[in-house]
């Protein structure tokens, strides 16, 4: 297996609500909901950086497609990291998330590892960390 990821798919309870959060609230580019002509095919794709795609897919459809049981969501399974160029950028994105309806779980602050970050949950409870790390370069 090569060390690359192309798509990260988030299971969501309400595709339209999640589309609104990420597109309208967070400003991510998308064509909107596509694939509605297929049974259990409705999906949303957001083009991210470095050829990465963030996908939103209904929770039941994802479970059915993967042949696993639908289980209760858990915010402690993983966190998505969004790195920015400065502490001010962390604060800006955290405010944007809050305004979009996110649940701020930990306000932005200096961290033990030398950076600055905060955490929020999207409408489905998916955990995001918005971080500035002085050791990493953030490209456009």
CSV table of N, CA, C and O in Angstrom, one decimal, residues 14-140:
chain,number,residue,atom,x,y,z
A,14,UNK,N,-27.9,13.9,7.9
A,14,UNK,CA,-28.7,14.7,7.1
A,14,UNK,C,-27.8,15.4,6.0
A,14,UNK,O,-27.1,16.3,6.4
A,15,UNK,N,-27.8,14.9,4.8
A,15,UNK,CA,-26.9,15.3,3.8
A,15,UNK,C,-27.0,16.8,3.5
A,15,UNK,O,-26.1,17.5,3.3
A,16,UNK,N,-28.3,17.3,3.4
A,16,UNK,CA,-28.5,18.7,3.1
A,16,UNK,C,-28.0,19.6,4.2
A,16,UNK,O,-27.4,20.6,3.9
A,17,UNK,N,-28.2,19.2,5.5
A,17,UNK,CA,-27.7,20.0,6.6
A,17,UNK,C,-26.2,20.1,6.6
A,17,UNK,O,-25.6,21.1,6.8
A,18,UNK,N,-25.6,19.0,6.3
A,18,UNK,CA,-24.1,18.9,6.3
A,18,UNK,C,-23.5,19.7,5.1
A,18,UNK,O,-22.5,20.4,5.2
A,19,UNK,N,-24.2,19.6,4.0
A,19,UNK,CA,-23.8,20.4,2.8
A,19,UNK,C,-23.9,21.9,3.2
A,19,UNK,O,-22.9,22.6,2.9
A,20,UNK,N,-24.9,22.3,3.8
A,20,UNK,CA,-25.1,23.7,4.2
A,20,UNK,C,-24.0,24.1,5.1
A,20,UNK,O,-23.4,25.2,5.0
A,21,UNK,N,-23.6,23.3,6.1
A,21,UNK,CA,-22.6,23.6,7.1
A,21,UNK,C,-21.3,23.8,6.3
A,21,UNK,O,-20.6,24.9,6.5
A,22,UNK,N,-20.9,22.9,5.5
A,22,UNK,CA,-19.5,22.9,4.9
A,22,UNK,C,-19.4,23.9,3.8
A,22,UNK,O,-18.4,24.6,3.6
A,23,UNK,N,-20.5,24.0,2.9
A,23,UNK,CA,-20.4,24.9,1.8
A,23,UNK,C,-20.7,26.3,2.2
A,23,UNK,O,-19.9,27.2,2.0
A,24,UNK,N,-21.9,26.5,2.8
A,24,UNK,CA,-22.3,27.9,3.2
A,24,UNK,C,-21.6,28.4,4.4
A,24,UNK,O,-21.2,29.6,4.5
A,25,UNK,N,-21.4,27.6,5.4
A,25,UNK,CA,-20.8,28.0,6.7
A,25,UNK,C,-19.3,28.1,6.6
A,25,UNK,O,-18.7,29.0,7.1
A,26,UNK,N,-18.7,27.1,6.1
A,26,UNK,CA,-17.2,27.0,6.1
A,26,UNK,C,-16.6,27.4,4.8
A,26,UNK,O,-15.4,27.5,4.7
A,27,UNK,N,-17.4,27.6,3.7
A,27,UNK,CA,-16.9,28.1,2.5
A,27,UNK,C,-16.2,27.1,1.6
A,27,UNK,O,-15.4,27.5,0.7
A,28,UNK,N,-16.4,25.8,1.8
A,28,UNK,CA,-15.8,24.8,0.9
A,28,UNK,C,-16.4,24.7,-0.4
A,28,UNK,O,-17.7,24.6,-0.5
A,29,UNK,N,-15.6,24.6,-1.5
A,29,UNK,CA,-16.2,24.5,-2.8
A,29,UNK,C,-16.8,23.1,-3.2
A,29,UNK,O,-16.2,22.1,-2.8
A,30,UNK,N,-17.9,23.1,-3.8
A,30,UNK,CA,-18.6,21.9,-4.1
A,30,UNK,C,-19.6,22.1,-5.3
A,30,UNK,O,-20.1,23.2,-5.5
A,31,UNK,N,-20.0,21.0,-5.9
A,31,UNK,CA,-21.1,21.1,-6.9
A,31,UNK,C,-22.4,20.8,-6.2
A,31,UNK,O,-23.4,20.7,-6.9
A,32,UNK,N,-22.3,20.5,-4.9
A,32,UNK,CA,-23.6,20.2,-4.2
A,32,UNK,C,-23.8,18.7,-4.2
A,32,UNK,O,-22.9,17.9,-4.4
A,33,UNK,N,-25.0,18.3,-3.9
A,33,UNK,CA,-25.4,16.9,-3.9
A,33,UNK,C,-25.5,16.4,-5.3
A,33,UNK,O,-26.2,16.9,-6.1
A,34,UNK,N,-24.8,15.3,-5.5
A,34,UNK,CA,-24.8,14.6,-6.8
A,34,UNK,C,-25.2,13.1,-6.6
A,34,UNK,O,-25.2,12.6,-5.4
A,35,UNK,N,-25.5,12.4,-7.6
A,35,UNK,CA,-25.7,11.0,-7.6
A,35,UNK,C,-27.1,10.6,-7.1
A,35,UNK,O,-27.4,9.5,-6.8
A,36,UNK,N,-28.0,11.6,-7.1
A,36,UNK,CA,-29.4,11.3,-6.6
A,36,UNK,C,-30.2,10.4,-7.5
A,36,UNK,O,-31.2,9.8,-7.1
A,37,UNK,N,-29.7,10.2,-8.7
A,37,UNK,CA,-30.3,9.3,-9.7
A,37,UNK,C,-30.1,7.8,-9.3
A,37,UNK,O,-30.8,6.9,-9.9
A,38,UNK,N,-29.2,7.6,-8.4
A,38,UNK,CA,-28.8,6.2,-8.0
A,38,UNK,C,-29.4,5.9,-6.6
A,38,UNK,O,-29.4,6.8,-5.8
A,39,UNK,N,-29.9,4.7,-6.4
A,39,UNK,CA,-30.4,4.3,-5.1
A,39,UNK,C,-29.2,4.4,-4.1
A,39,UNK,O,-28.1,3.8,-4.4
A,40,UNK,N,-29.4,5.1,-3.1
A,40,UNK,CA,-28.3,5.3,-2.0
A,40,UNK,C,-27.0,5.8,-2.7
A,40,UNK,O,-25.9,5.5,-2.2
A,41,UNK,N,-27.2,6.7,-3.7
A,41,UNK,CA,-26.0,7.2,-4.3
A,41,UNK,C,-25.7,8.7,-4.1
A,41,UNK,O,-24.7,9.2,-4.5
A,42,UNK,N,-26.6,9.4,-3.4
A,42,UNK,CA,-26.5,10.8,-3.1
A,42,UNK,C,-25.2,11.0,-2.3
A,42,UNK,O,-25.0,10.4,-1.3
A,43,UNK,N,-24.4,11.9,-2.7
A,43,UNK,CA,-23.1,12.2,-2.1
A,43,UNK,C,-22.7,13.7,-2.4
A,43,UNK,O,-23.2,14.3,-3.3
A,44,UNK,N,-21.9,14.2,-1.5
A,44,UNK,CA,-21.3,15.6,-1.7
A,44,UNK,C,-19.8,15.4,-1.7
A,44,UNK,O,-19.2,14.7,-0.8
A,45,UNK,N,-19.1,16.1,-2.7
A,45,UNK,CA,-17.7,16.1,-2.7
A,45,UNK,C,-17.2,17.5,-2.6
A,45,UNK,O,-17.7,18.4,-3.2
A,46,UNK,N,-16.2,17.7,-1.8
A,46,UNK,CA,-15.5,19.0,-1.6
A,46,UNK,C,-14.0,18.8,-2.1
A,46,UNK,O,-13.4,17.9,-1.6
A,47,UNK,N,-13.6,19.6,-2.9
A,47,UNK,CA,-12.2,19.6,-3.4
A,47,UNK,C,-11.3,20.3,-2.3
A,47,UNK,O,-11.6,21.5,-2.0
A,48,UNK,N,-10.4,19.6,-1.7
A,48,UNK,CA,-9.5,20.2,-0.7
A,48,UNK,C,-8.2,20.4,-1.3
A,48,UNK,O,-8.0,20.6,-2.5
A,49,UNK,N,-7.1,20.4,-0.5
A,49,UNK,CA,-5.8,20.7,-1.0
A,49,UNK,C,-5.1,19.4,-1.5
A,49,UNK,O,-5.5,18.3,-1.1
A,50,UNK,N,-4.1,19.6,-2.2
A,50,UNK,CA,-3.2,18.5,-2.7
A,50,UNK,C,-4.0,17.3,-3.2
A,50,UNK,O,-3.7,16.1,-2.9
A,51,UNK,N,-5.1,17.6,-4.0
A,51,UNK,CA,-5.8,16.5,-4.7
A,51,UNK,C,-6.6,15.7,-3.7
A,51,UNK,O,-7.0,14.5,-4.0
A,52,UNK,N,-6.9,16.2,-2.5
A,52,UNK,CA,-7.7,15.5,-1.5
A,52,UNK,C,-9.2,15.9,-1.6
A,52,UNK,O,-9.5,17.0,-1.9
A,53,UNK,N,-10.1,14.9,-1.5
A,53,UNK,CA,-11.5,15.1,-1.5
A,53,UNK,C,-12.1,14.8,-0.2
A,53,UNK,O,-11.8,13.7,0.4
A,54,UNK,N,-13.0,15.7,0.3
A,54,UNK,CA,-13.8,15.4,1.5
A,54,UNK,C,-15.2,15.0,1.0
A,54,UNK,O,-15.8,15.8,0.2
A,55,UNK,N,-15.7,13.9,1.3
A,55,UNK,CA,-17.0,13.4,0.9
A,55,UNK,C,-17.9,13.3,2.1
A,55,UNK,O,-17.5,13.0,3.2
A,56,UNK,N,-19.2,13.7,1.8
A,56,UNK,CA,-20.3,13.5,2.8
A,56,UNK,C,-21.2,12.4,2.2
A,56,UNK,O,-21.6,12.6,1.0
A,57,UNK,N,-21.5,11.4,3.0
A,57,UNK,CA,-22.4,10.3,2.5
A,57,UNK,C,-23.3,10.0,3.6
A,57,UNK,O,-22.9,9.9,4.8
A,58,UNK,N,-24.6,9.7,3.3
A,58,UNK,CA,-25.5,9.3,4.4
A,58,UNK,C,-25.0,8.1,5.2
A,58,UNK,O,-24.5,7.1,4.6
A,59,UNK,N,-25.2,8.2,6.5
A,59,UNK,CA,-24.7,7.2,7.4
A,59,UNK,C,-25.2,5.8,7.0
A,59,UNK,O,-24.4,4.8,7.0
A,60,UNK,N,-26.5,5.7,6.8
A,60,UNK,CA,-27.0,4.4,6.5
A,60,UNK,C,-26.5,3.8,5.1
A,60,UNK,O,-26.3,2.6,5.0
A,61,UNK,N,-26.4,4.7,4.2
A,61,UNK,CA,-25.9,4.3,2.9
A,61,UNK,C,-24.4,3.8,2.9
A,61,UNK,O,-24.0,2.8,2.3
A,62,UNK,N,-23.6,4.5,3.8
A,62,UNK,CA,-22.2,4.1,3.9
A,62,UNK,C,-22.1,2.8,4.6
A,62,UNK,O,-21.4,1.9,4.2
A,63,UNK,N,-22.9,2.6,5.6
A,63,UNK,CA,-22.9,1.3,6.3
A,63,UNK,C,-23.3,0.1,5.4
A,63,UNK,O,-22.7,-0.9,5.3
A,64,UNK,N,-24.4,0.4,4.6
A,64,UNK,CA,-24.9,-0.6,3.6
A,64,UNK,C,-23.8,-0.9,2.6
A,64,UNK,O,-23.5,-2.1,2.3
A,65,UNK,N,-23.2,0.1,2.1
A,65,UNK,CA,-22.1,0.0,1.0
A,65,UNK,C,-20.9,-0.8,1.5
A,65,UNK,O,-20.4,-1.7,0.8
A,66,UNK,N,-20.6,-0.6,2.8
A,66,UNK,CA,-19.4,-1.3,3.4
A,66,UNK,C,-19.8,-2.6,4.0
A,66,UNK,O,-18.9,-3.3,4.5
A,67,UNK,N,-21.1,-2.9,4.1
A,67,UNK,CA,-21.6,-4.1,4.7
A,67,UNK,C,-21.2,-4.2,6.1
A,67,UNK,O,-20.7,-5.3,6.6
A,68,UNK,N,-21.5,-3.1,6.9
A,68,UNK,CA,-21.3,-3.1,8.3
A,68,UNK,C,-22.6,-2.5,8.9
A,68,UNK,O,-23.4,-1.9,8.3
A,69,UNK,N,-22.8,-2.8,10.2
A,69,UNK,CA,-23.9,-2.3,10.9
A,69,UNK,C,-23.8,-0.8,11.2
A,69,UNK,O,-22.6,-0.4,11.5
A,70,UNK,N,-24.9,-0.1,11.2
A,70,UNK,CA,-24.8,1.3,11.6
A,70,UNK,C,-24.6,1.3,13.1
A,70,UNK,O,-25.3,0.6,13.8
A,71,UNK,N,-23.6,2.1,13.5
A,71,UNK,CA,-23.3,2.2,14.9
A,71,UNK,C,-23.4,3.7,15.3
A,71,UNK,O,-23.4,4.6,14.5
A,72,UNK,N,-23.6,3.9,16.6
A,72,UNK,CA,-23.7,5.3,17.1
A,72,UNK,C,-22.4,6.0,16.8
A,72,UNK,O,-21.3,5.5,16.9
A,73,UNK,N,-22.5,7.3,16.4
A,73,UNK,CA,-21.3,8.1,16.1
A,73,UNK,C,-20.5,8.3,17.4
A,73,UNK,O,-21.0,8.4,18.5
A,74,UNK,N,-19.2,8.4,17.2
A,74,UNK,CA,-18.3,8.7,18.3
A,74,UNK,C,-17.3,9.8,17.9
A,74,UNK,O,-16.5,9.5,17.0
A,75,UNK,N,-17.2,10.9,18.6
A,75,UNK,CA,-16.3,11.9,18.3
A,75,UNK,C,-14.8,11.6,18.7
A,75,UNK,O,-13.9,12.2,18.2
A,76,UNK,N,-14.7,10.5,19.4
A,76,UNK,CA,-13.3,10.2,19.9
A,76,UNK,C,-12.6,9.1,19.0
A,76,UNK,O,-11.5,8.7,19.2
A,77,UNK,N,-13.3,8.8,17.8
A,77,UNK,CA,-12.6,7.8,16.9
A,77,UNK,C,-11.5,8.5,16.1
A,77,UNK,O,-10.5,7.8,15.8
A,78,UNK,N,-11.7,9.7,15.7
A,78,UNK,CA,-10.6,10.4,14.9
A,78,UNK,C,-10.9,11.9,14.9
A,78,UNK,O,-12.0,12.3,15.3
A,79,UNK,N,-9.9,12.7,14.6
A,79,UNK,CA,-10.1,14.1,14.4
A,79,UNK,C,-9.5,14.5,13.0
A,79,UNK,O,-8.4,13.9,12.7
A,80,UNK,N,-10.1,15.4,12.3
A,80,UNK,CA,-9.5,15.9,11.1
A,80,UNK,C,-8.8,17.2,11.5
A,80,UNK,O,-9.2,18.0,12.2
A,81,UNK,N,-7.6,17.3,10.9
A,81,UNK,CA,-6.7,18.5,11.2
A,81,UNK,C,-6.7,19.5,10.1
A,81,UNK,O,-6.4,19.1,9.0
A,82,UNK,N,-7.0,20.7,10.4
A,82,UNK,CA,-7.0,21.8,9.4
A,82,UNK,C,-5.9,22.7,9.9
A,82,UNK,O,-6.0,23.4,10.9
A,83,UNK,N,-4.8,22.7,9.1
A,83,UNK,CA,-3.6,23.6,9.5
A,83,UNK,C,-3.7,24.9,8.8
A,83,UNK,O,-4.0,25.0,7.6
A,84,UNK,N,-3.3,25.9,9.5
A,84,UNK,CA,-3.3,27.3,9.0
A,84,UNK,C,-2.0,28.0,9.3
A,84,UNK,O,-1.1,27.4,9.9
A,85,UNK,N,-1.8,29.2,8.8
A,85,UNK,CA,-0.5,29.9,8.8
A,85,UNK,C,-0.2,30.7,10.0
A,85,UNK,O,0.9,31.1,10.2
A,86,UNK,N,-1.2,30.9,10.9
A,86,UNK,CA,-1.0,31.8,12.0
A,86,UNK,C,-2.0,31.5,13.1
A,86,UNK,O,-3.1,30.9,12.9
A,87,UNK,N,-1.7,32.0,14.3
A,87,UNK,CA,-2.6,32.0,15.4
A,87,UNK,C,-3.9,32.7,15.1
A,87,UNK,O,-5.0,32.3,15.4
A,88,UNK,N,-3.8,33.9,14.4
A,88,UNK,CA,-5.0,34.6,14.0
A,88,UNK,C,-5.8,33.8,13.1
A,88,UNK,O,-7.1,33.9,13.1
A,89,UNK,N,-5.2,33.1,12.2
A,89,UNK,CA,-6.0,32.2,11.2
A,89,UNK,C,-6.8,31.2,12.0
A,89,UNK,O,-7.9,30.8,11.6
A,90,UNK,N,-6.2,30.6,13.1
A,90,UNK,CA,-6.9,29.6,13.9
A,90,UNK,C,-8.1,30.3,14.5
A,90,UNK,O,-9.3,29.8,14.4
A,91,UNK,N,-8.0,31.5,15.0
A,91,UNK,CA,-9.1,32.2,15.6
A,91,UNK,C,-10.2,32.5,14.6
A,91,UNK,O,-11.4,32.3,14.9
A,92,UNK,N,-9.8,32.9,13.4
A,92,UNK,CA,-10.7,33.2,12.3
A,92,UNK,C,-11.5,32.0,11.9
A,92,UNK,O,-12.8,32.1,11.8
A,93,UNK,N,-10.9,30.8,11.7
A,93,UNK,CA,-11.6,29.6,11.3
A,93,UNK,C,-12.5,29.1,12.4
A,93,UNK,O,-13.6,28.7,12.2
A,94,UNK,N,-12.0,29.2,13.7
A,94,UNK,CA,-12.9,28.8,14.8
A,94,UNK,C,-14.1,29.6,14.9
A,94,UNK,O,-15.2,29.1,15.1
A,95,UNK,N,-14.0,30.9,14.7
A,95,UNK,CA,-15.2,31.8,14.7
A,95,UNK,C,-16.1,31.5,13.5
A,95,UNK,O,-17.3,31.5,13.7
A,96,UNK,N,-15.5,31.2,12.4
A,96,UNK,CA,-16.3,30.8,11.2
A,96,UNK,C,-17.1,29.6,11.5
A,96,UNK,O,-18.3,29.5,11.2
A,97,UNK,N,-16.5,28.6,12.1
A,97,UNK,CA,-17.1,27.3,12.5
A,97,UNK,C,-18.3,27.6,13.5
A,97,UNK,O,-19.4,27.0,13.3
A,98,UNK,N,-18.0,28.4,14.5
A,98,UNK,CA,-19.0,28.7,15.5
A,98,UNK,C,-20.2,29.3,14.8
A,98,UNK,O,-21.4,29.0,15.1
A,99,UNK,N,-19.9,30.3,13.9
A,99,UNK,CA,-21.0,31.0,13.2
A,99,UNK,C,-21.8,30.1,12.3
A,99,UNK,O,-23.0,30.2,12.2
A,100,UNK,N,-21.1,29.1,11.8
A,100,UNK,CA,-21.8,28.1,10.9
A,100,UNK,C,-22.6,27.1,11.7
A,100,UNK,O,-23.4,26.3,11.1
A,101,UNK,N,-22.5,27.1,13.0
A,101,UNK,CA,-23.3,26.1,13.8
A,101,UNK,C,-22.5,25.0,14.5
A,101,UNK,O,-23.0,24.1,15.1
A,102,UNK,N,-21.2,25.1,14.4
A,102,UNK,CA,-20.3,24.1,15.0
A,102,UNK,C,-20.4,24.2,16.5
A,102,UNK,O,-20.6,25.2,17.1
A,103,UNK,N,-20.1,23.1,17.2
A,103,UNK,CA,-20.0,23.0,18.6
A,103,UNK,C,-18.5,23.2,18.9
A,103,UNK,O,-17.7,22.3,18.6
A,104,UNK,N,-18.1,24.3,19.6
A,104,UNK,CA,-16.7,24.5,20.0
A,104,UNK,C,-16.5,23.6,21.2
A,104,UNK,O,-17.1,23.9,22.3
A,105,UNK,N,-15.6,22.6,21.1
A,105,UNK,CA,-15.3,21.7,22.2
A,105,UNK,C,-14.1,22.2,23.1
A,105,UNK,O,-14.1,21.9,24.3
A,106,UNK,N,-13.2,22.9,22.4
A,106,UNK,CA,-12.0,23.4,23.1
A,106,UNK,C,-11.6,24.7,22.4
A,106,UNK,O,-11.1,24.6,21.2
A,107,UNK,N,-11.7,25.8,23.0
A,107,UNK,CA,-11.4,27.1,22.4
A,107,UNK,C,-9.9,27.1,22.0
A,107,UNK,O,-9.1,26.4,22.7
A,108,UNK,N,-9.6,27.9,21.0
A,108,UNK,CA,-8.2,28.0,20.6
A,108,UNK,C,-7.3,28.5,21.7
A,108,UNK,O,-7.7,29.5,22.4
A,109,UNK,N,-6.1,27.9,21.9
A,109,UNK,CA,-5.2,28.3,22.9
A,109,UNK,C,-3.8,27.7,22.6
A,109,UNK,O,-3.7,26.9,21.7
A,110,UNK,N,-2.8,28.2,23.3
A,110,UNK,CA,-1.5,27.7,23.1
A,110,UNK,C,-1.5,26.3,23.6
A,110,UNK,O,-2.1,25.9,24.6
A,111,UNK,N,-0.7,25.4,22.9
A,111,UNK,CA,-0.6,24.0,23.3
A,111,UNK,C,0.8,23.6,23.8
A,111,UNK,O,1.7,24.2,23.4
A,112,UNK,N,0.8,22.5,24.5
A,112,UNK,CA,2.1,22.0,25.1
A,112,UNK,C,3.1,21.8,24.0
A,112,UNK,O,4.3,21.8,24.3
A,113,UNK,N,2.7,21.4,22.8
A,113,UNK,CA,3.7,21.1,21.8
A,113,UNK,C,4.2,22.3,21.0
A,113,UNK,O,5.0,22.1,20.1
A,114,UNK,N,3.9,23.5,21.4
A,114,UNK,CA,4.4,24.7,20.9
A,114,UNK,C,3.6,25.4,19.9
A,114,UNK,O,3.9,26.5,19.4
A,115,UNK,N,2.4,24.8,19.5
A,115,UNK,CA,1.5,25.4,18.6
A,115,UNK,C,0.3,26.0,19.3
A,115,UNK,O,0.3,26.3,20.5
A,116,UNK,N,-0.7,26.3,18.4
A,116,UNK,CA,-1.9,27.0,18.9
A,116,UNK,C,-3.0,26.3,18.1
A,116,UNK,O,-3.0,26.2,16.9
A,117,UNK,N,-4.1,25.8,18.9
A,117,UNK,CA,-5.1,25.2,18.2
A,117,UNK,C,-6.4,25.2,19.0
A,117,UNK,O,-6.4,25.5,20.2
A,118,UNK,N,-7.5,24.8,18.4
A,118,UNK,CA,-8.8,24.7,19.0
A,118,UNK,C,-9.5,23.5,18.3
A,118,UNK,O,-9.2,23.1,17.2
A,119,UNK,N,-10.6,23.1,18.9
A,119,UNK,CA,-11.4,22.0,18.4
A,119,UNK,C,-12.9,22.3,18.3
A,119,UNK,O,-13.4,23.1,19.1
A,120,UNK,N,-13.5,21.9,17.2
A,120,UNK,CA,-14.9,22.0,17.0
A,120,UNK,C,-15.5,20.7,16.5
A,120,UNK,O,-14.8,19.9,15.9
A,121,UNK,N,-16.8,20.5,16.6
A,121,UNK,CA,-17.6,19.4,16.0
A,121,UNK,C,-18.5,20.0,15.0
A,121,UNK,O,-19.2,21.0,15.3
A,122,UNK,N,-18.6,19.3,13.9
A,122,UNK,CA,-19.6,19.6,12.8
A,122,UNK,C,-21.0,19.2,13.3
A,122,UNK,O,-21.1,18.6,14.4
A,123,UNK,N,-22.0,19.4,12.5
A,123,UNK,CA,-23.4,19.0,13.0
A,123,UNK,C,-23.6,17.5,13.3
A,123,UNK,O,-24.5,17.2,14.0
A,124,UNK,N,-22.7,16.7,12.7
A,124,UNK,CA,-22.8,15.3,13.0
A,124,UNK,C,-21.8,14.8,14.1
A,124,UNK,O,-21.7,13.6,14.3
A,125,UNK,N,-21.1,15.7,14.7
A,125,UNK,CA,-20.2,15.4,15.8
A,125,UNK,C,-18.8,15.1,15.3
A,125,UNK,O,-18.0,14.7,16.2
A,126,UNK,N,-18.5,15.2,14.0
A,126,UNK,CA,-17.1,14.9,13.6
A,126,UNK,C,-16.2,16.0,14.2
A,126,UNK,O,-16.5,17.2,14.1
A,127,UNK,N,-15.1,15.6,14.7
A,127,UNK,CA,-14.2,16.4,15.4
A,127,UNK,C,-13.1,17.0,14.4
A,127,UNK,O,-12.5,16.3,13.7
A,128,UNK,N,-13.0,18.3,14.5
A,128,UNK,CA,-12.0,19.0,13.7
A,128,UNK,C,-11.0,19.8,14.7
A,128,UNK,O,-11.5,20.4,15.6
A,129,UNK,N,-9.7,19.7,14.4
A,129,UNK,CA,-8.8,20.5,15.1
A,129,UNK,C,-8.3,21.6,14.1
A,129,UNK,O,-7.8,21.2,13.0
A,130,UNK,N,-8.4,22.8,14.4
A,130,UNK,CA,-7.8,23.9,13.6
A,130,UNK,C,-6.5,24.3,14.3
A,130,UNK,O,-6.5,24.7,15.5
A,131,UNK,N,-5.4,24.2,13.6
A,131,UNK,CA,-4.1,24.3,14.3
A,131,UNK,C,-3.1,25.2,13.5
A,131,UNK,O,-3.1,25.1,12.2
A,132,UNK,N,-2.3,25.9,14.2
A,132,UNK,CA,-1.1,26.5,13.7
A,132,UNK,C,0.1,25.8,14.4
A,132,UNK,O,0.1,25.7,15.6
A,133,UNK,N,1.0,25.3,13.6
A,133,UNK,CA,2.2,24.6,14.1
A,133,UNK,C,3.4,25.3,13.5
A,133,UNK,O,3.6,25.4,12.3
A,134,UNK,N,4.2,25.9,14.4
A,134,UNK,CA,5.3,26.7,13.9
A,134,UNK,C,6.4,25.9,13.2
A,134,UNK,O,7.2,26.4,12.5
A,135,UNK,N,6.3,24.6,13.3
A,135,UNK,CA,7.2,23.7,12.6
A,135,UNK,C,6.8,23.3,11.2
A,135,UNK,O,7.6,22.7,10.5
A,136,UNK,N,5.6,23.6,10.9
A,136,UNK,CA,5.1,23.2,9.6
A,136,UNK,C,4.8,24.3,8.7
A,136,UNK,O,4.2,25.3,9.1
A,137,UNK,N,5.1,24.2,7.4
A,137,UNK,CA,4.8,25.2,6.4
A,137,UNK,C,3.4,24.8,5.8
A,137,UNK,O,3.2,23.7,5.4
A,138,UNK,N,2.6,25.8,5.7
A,138,UNK,CA,1.2,25.6,5.1
A,138,UNK,C,1.3,26.2,3.7
A,138,UNK,O,1.5,27.4,3.6
A,139,UNK,N,1.0,25.4,2.7
A,139,UNK,CA,1.0,25.9,1.3
A,139,UNK,C,-0.4,26.3,1.0
A,139,UNK,O,-1.4,25.7,1.5
A,140,UNK,N,-0.6,27.1,0.0
A,140,UNK,CA,-1.9,27.4,-0.5
A,140,UNK,C,-2.6,26.3,-1.2
A,140,UNK,O,-2.1,25.4,-1.7
